[in-house]
Structures are given as C-alpha cells and as structure tokens.
CSV table of C-alpha atoms in Angstrom, one decimal:
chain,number,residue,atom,x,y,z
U,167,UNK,CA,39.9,-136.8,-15.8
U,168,UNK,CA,42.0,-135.4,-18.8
U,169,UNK,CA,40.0,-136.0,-22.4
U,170,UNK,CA,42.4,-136.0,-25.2
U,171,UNK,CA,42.1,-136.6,-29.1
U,172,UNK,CA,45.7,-138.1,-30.8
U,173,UNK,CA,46.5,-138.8,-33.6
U,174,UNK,CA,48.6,-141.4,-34.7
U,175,UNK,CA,49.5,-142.9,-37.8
U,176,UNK,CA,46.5,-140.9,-39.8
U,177,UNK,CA,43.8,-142.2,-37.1
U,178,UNK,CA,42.2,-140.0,-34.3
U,179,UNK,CA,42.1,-141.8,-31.1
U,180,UNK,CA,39.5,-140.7,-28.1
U,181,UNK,CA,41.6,-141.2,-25.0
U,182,UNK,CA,40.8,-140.0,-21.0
U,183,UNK,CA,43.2,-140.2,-18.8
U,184,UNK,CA,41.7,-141.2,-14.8
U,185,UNK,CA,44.7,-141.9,-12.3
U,186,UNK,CA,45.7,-145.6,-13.1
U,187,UNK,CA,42.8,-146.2,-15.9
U,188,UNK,CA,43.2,-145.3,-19.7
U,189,UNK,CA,40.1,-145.7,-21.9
U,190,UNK,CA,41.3,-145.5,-25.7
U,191,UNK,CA,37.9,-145.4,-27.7
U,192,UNK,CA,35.9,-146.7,-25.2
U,193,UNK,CA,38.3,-149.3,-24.1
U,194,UNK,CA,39.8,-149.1,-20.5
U,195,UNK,CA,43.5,-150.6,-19.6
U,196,UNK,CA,45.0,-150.5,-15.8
U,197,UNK,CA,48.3,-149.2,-16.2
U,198,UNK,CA,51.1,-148.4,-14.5
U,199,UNK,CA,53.9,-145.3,-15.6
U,200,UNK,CA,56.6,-145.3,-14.1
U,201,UNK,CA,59.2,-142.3,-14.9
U,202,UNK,CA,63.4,-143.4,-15.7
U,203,UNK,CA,64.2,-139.5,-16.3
U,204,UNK,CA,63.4,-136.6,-18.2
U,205,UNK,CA,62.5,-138.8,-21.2
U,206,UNK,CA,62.3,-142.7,-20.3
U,207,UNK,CA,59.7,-143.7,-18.8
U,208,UNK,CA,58.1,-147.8,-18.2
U,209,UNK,CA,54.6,-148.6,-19.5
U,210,UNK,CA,52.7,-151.3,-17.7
U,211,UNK,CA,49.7,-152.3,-19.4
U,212,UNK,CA,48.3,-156.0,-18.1
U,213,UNK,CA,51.1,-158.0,-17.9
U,214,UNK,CA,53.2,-156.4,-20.9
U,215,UNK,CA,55.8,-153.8,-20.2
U,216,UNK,CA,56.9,-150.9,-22.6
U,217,UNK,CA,60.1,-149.1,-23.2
U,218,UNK,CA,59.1,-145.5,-24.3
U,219,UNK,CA,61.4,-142.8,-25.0
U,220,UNK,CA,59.9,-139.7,-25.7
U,221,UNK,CA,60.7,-136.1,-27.6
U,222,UNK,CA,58.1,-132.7,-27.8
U,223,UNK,CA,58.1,-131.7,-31.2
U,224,UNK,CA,56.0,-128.7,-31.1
U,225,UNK,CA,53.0,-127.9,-29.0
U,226,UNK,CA,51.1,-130.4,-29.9
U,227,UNK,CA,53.4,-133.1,-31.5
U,228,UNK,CA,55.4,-135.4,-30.1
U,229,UNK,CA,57.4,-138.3,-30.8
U,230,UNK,CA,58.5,-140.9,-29.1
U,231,UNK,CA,60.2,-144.4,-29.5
U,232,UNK,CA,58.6,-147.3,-28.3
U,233,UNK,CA,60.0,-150.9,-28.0
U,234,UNK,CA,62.8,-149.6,-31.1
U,235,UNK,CA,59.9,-147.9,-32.9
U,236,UNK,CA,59.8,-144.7,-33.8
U,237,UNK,CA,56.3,-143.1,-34.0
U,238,UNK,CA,55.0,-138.8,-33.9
U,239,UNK,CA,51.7,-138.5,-32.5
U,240,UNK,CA,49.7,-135.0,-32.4
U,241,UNK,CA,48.3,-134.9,-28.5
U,242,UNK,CA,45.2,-132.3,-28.4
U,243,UNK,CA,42.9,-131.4,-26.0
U,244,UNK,CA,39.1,-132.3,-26.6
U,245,UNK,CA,38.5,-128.8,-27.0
U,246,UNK,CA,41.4,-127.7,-28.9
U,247,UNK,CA,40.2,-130.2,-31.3
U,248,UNK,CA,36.9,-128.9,-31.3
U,249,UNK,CA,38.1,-126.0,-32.1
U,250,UNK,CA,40.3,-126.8,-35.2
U,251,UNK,CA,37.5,-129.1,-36.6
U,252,UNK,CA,35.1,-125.5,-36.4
U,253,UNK,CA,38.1,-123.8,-37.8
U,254,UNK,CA,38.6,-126.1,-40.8
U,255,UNK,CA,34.6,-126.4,-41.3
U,256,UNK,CA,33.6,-122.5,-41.3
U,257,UNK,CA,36.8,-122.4,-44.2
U,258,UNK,CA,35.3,-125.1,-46.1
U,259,UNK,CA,31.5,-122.8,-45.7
U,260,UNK,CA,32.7,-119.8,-46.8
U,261,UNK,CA,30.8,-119.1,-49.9
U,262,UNK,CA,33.5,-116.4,-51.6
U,263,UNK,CA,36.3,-114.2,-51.2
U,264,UNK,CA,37.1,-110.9,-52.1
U,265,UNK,CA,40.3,-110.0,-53.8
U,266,UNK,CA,41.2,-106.1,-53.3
U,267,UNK,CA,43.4,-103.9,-54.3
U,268,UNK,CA,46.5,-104.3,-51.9
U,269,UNK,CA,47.6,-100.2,-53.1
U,270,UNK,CA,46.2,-97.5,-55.9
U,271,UNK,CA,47.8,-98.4,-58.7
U,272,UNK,CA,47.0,-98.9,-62.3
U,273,UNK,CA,45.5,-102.7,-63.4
U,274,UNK,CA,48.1,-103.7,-66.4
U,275,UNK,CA,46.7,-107.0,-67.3
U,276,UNK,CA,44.2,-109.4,-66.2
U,277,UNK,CA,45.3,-113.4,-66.1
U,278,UNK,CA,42.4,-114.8,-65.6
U,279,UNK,CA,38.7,-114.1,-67.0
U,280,UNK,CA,35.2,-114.7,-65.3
U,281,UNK,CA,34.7,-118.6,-65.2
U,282,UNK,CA,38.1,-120.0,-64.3
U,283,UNK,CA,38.9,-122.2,-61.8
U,284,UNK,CA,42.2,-121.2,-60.1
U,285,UNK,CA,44.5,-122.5,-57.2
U,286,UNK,CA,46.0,-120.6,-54.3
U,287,UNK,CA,48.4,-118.7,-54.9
U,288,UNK,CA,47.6,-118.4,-58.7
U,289,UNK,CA,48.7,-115.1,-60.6
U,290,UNK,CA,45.0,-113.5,-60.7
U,291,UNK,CA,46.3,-110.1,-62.3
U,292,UNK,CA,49.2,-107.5,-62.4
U,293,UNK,CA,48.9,-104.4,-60.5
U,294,UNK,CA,51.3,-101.2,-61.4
U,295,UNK,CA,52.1,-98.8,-58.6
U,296,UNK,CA,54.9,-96.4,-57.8
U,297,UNK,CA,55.9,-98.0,-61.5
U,298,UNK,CA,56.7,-101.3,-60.1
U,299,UNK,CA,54.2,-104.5,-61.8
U,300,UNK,CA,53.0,-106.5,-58.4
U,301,UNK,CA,51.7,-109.9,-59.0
U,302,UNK,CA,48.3,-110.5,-57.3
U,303,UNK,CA,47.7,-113.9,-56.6
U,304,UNK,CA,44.5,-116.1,-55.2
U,305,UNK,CA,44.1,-116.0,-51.6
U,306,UNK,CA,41.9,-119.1,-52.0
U,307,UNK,CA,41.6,-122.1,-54.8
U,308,UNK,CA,37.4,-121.7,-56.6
U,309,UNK,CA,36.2,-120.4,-59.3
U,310,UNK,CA,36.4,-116.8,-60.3
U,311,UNK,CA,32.8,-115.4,-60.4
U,312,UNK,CA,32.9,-111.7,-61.4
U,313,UNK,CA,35.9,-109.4,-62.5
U,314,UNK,CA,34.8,-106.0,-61.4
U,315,UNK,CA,37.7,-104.0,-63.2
U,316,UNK,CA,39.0,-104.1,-66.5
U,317,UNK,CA,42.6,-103.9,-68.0
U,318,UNK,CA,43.8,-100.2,-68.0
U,319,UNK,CA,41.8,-99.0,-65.1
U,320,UNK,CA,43.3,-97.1,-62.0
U,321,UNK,CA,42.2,-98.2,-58.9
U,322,UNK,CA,42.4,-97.0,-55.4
U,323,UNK,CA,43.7,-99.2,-52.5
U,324,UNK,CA,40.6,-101.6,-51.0
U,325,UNK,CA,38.9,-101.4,-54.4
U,326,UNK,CA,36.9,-104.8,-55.4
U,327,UNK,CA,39.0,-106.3,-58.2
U,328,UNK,CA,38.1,-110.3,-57.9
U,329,UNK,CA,35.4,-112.4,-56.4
U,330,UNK,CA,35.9,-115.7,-56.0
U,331,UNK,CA,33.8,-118.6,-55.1
C-alpha cells in the first residue's frame, strides 16, 4: 500500500493506493488504469471513464488534463509531508535570530532602532568594508529586540549586530 498526501486546488487529500482500490479520505473507489502511452492513460472509476493526460512538473508537481481540464496537483509522500509540516512548524517556533556581521568592517548607519517591526529582506544597517557600503538586510520578518552595536563602531566578522524576534 502507497500513502500519499496531494494537493489540489488549495485542499490536501489523504490518498492510499492498494492494487485496484483507491481510498481518498477515507473513501474507497474500484478502479481500473489503463496506460495509452507515455502520458495517456484511461481512468475507470464505477461506471465513469476518464481521459487524463498527464505532465511532471517538478518532483513533486504535476499536472495533468482531465476530461479538457487542466489542473497541477503537488503528489507527496506521507512522510515527505510530515516532514515539510515539521519543517514549516520548528520556523514558525523559532523564538529569534541573530544578525552578524557578514565581514570586519566599520557600522556607517543603522536603519532601524530597537522596537521596529521589519520584513525580510528589509535594509537593517550599512556595513563599510574594503571601502565598499554593503546593505544588511533581515534574514527574517519580527521585531527587532536589541541593537548591540552602535553607528561608527568597527566590528569583526561574526560579531552580534541585530537580534530579532
């Protein structure tokens, strides 16, 4: 048996695949696939019989065409999903971030201040080295909690400029 999650028009379906049985959330279909070439194959569910036409997008994307329809489905392994859902939960837990100093360089200006919210990708401060200004921007979207440099202060690379919550 083959568990899979996919999702298709912004739902998540639960589907296990057992020979000539499908169960789609805990609902099981007799079918029948039967393969035209590379690409077509015939769907018989019941007594209704489907034209699909498939494509792999990616990995884990596909598309396929389906009685003149055109639909992309993401096609995951139960595990895989498990995993991405752990993935996108321990992101959401992390508590701050650190932002250090890429290279030693001197800290010209500072565009935020304790306090502020900011986005990814935000312009956080400007950082002169080998006299060249480098932007540092957020590596995450919070709220800045503590500065611990100031404008005009030389800084080694790895030093603790930002932390961000």
């Amino acid at each position: 048996m083959n568990d899979f999650v996919v999702t298709l028009l912004d739902k998540k379906r639960n589907i296990k695949v057992n020979d000539d049985i499908v169960t789609v959330n805990d609902k099981s279909y007799d079918i029948k696939l039967s393969k035209i070439n590379n690409h077509c194959y015939l769907l018989k569910v019941g007594n209704q019989v489907f034209d699909i036409t498939t494509t792999k997008i990616n990995n884990e994307r596909y598309g396929f065409l389906l009685n003149g329809h055109y639909y992309e489905a993401d096609v995951r392994t139960k595990l895989r999903e498990k995993a991405i859902e752990y993935l996108k939960n321990k992101k959401s837990l992390s508590h701050h971030d650190e932002v250090k100093a890429p290279m030693p360089g001197l800290v010209l200006k500072l565009m935020r201040k304790a306090g502020d919210k900011i986005n990814q990708g935000d312009s956080i401060a400007v950082l002169e080295a080998m006299k060249m200004e480098n932007d540092l921007r957020a590596p995450t979207t919070g709220i800045i909690k503590e500065i611990h440099v100031s404008e005009g202060a030389s800084v080694e690379k790895g030093t603790l400029l930002f932390t961000i919550e």
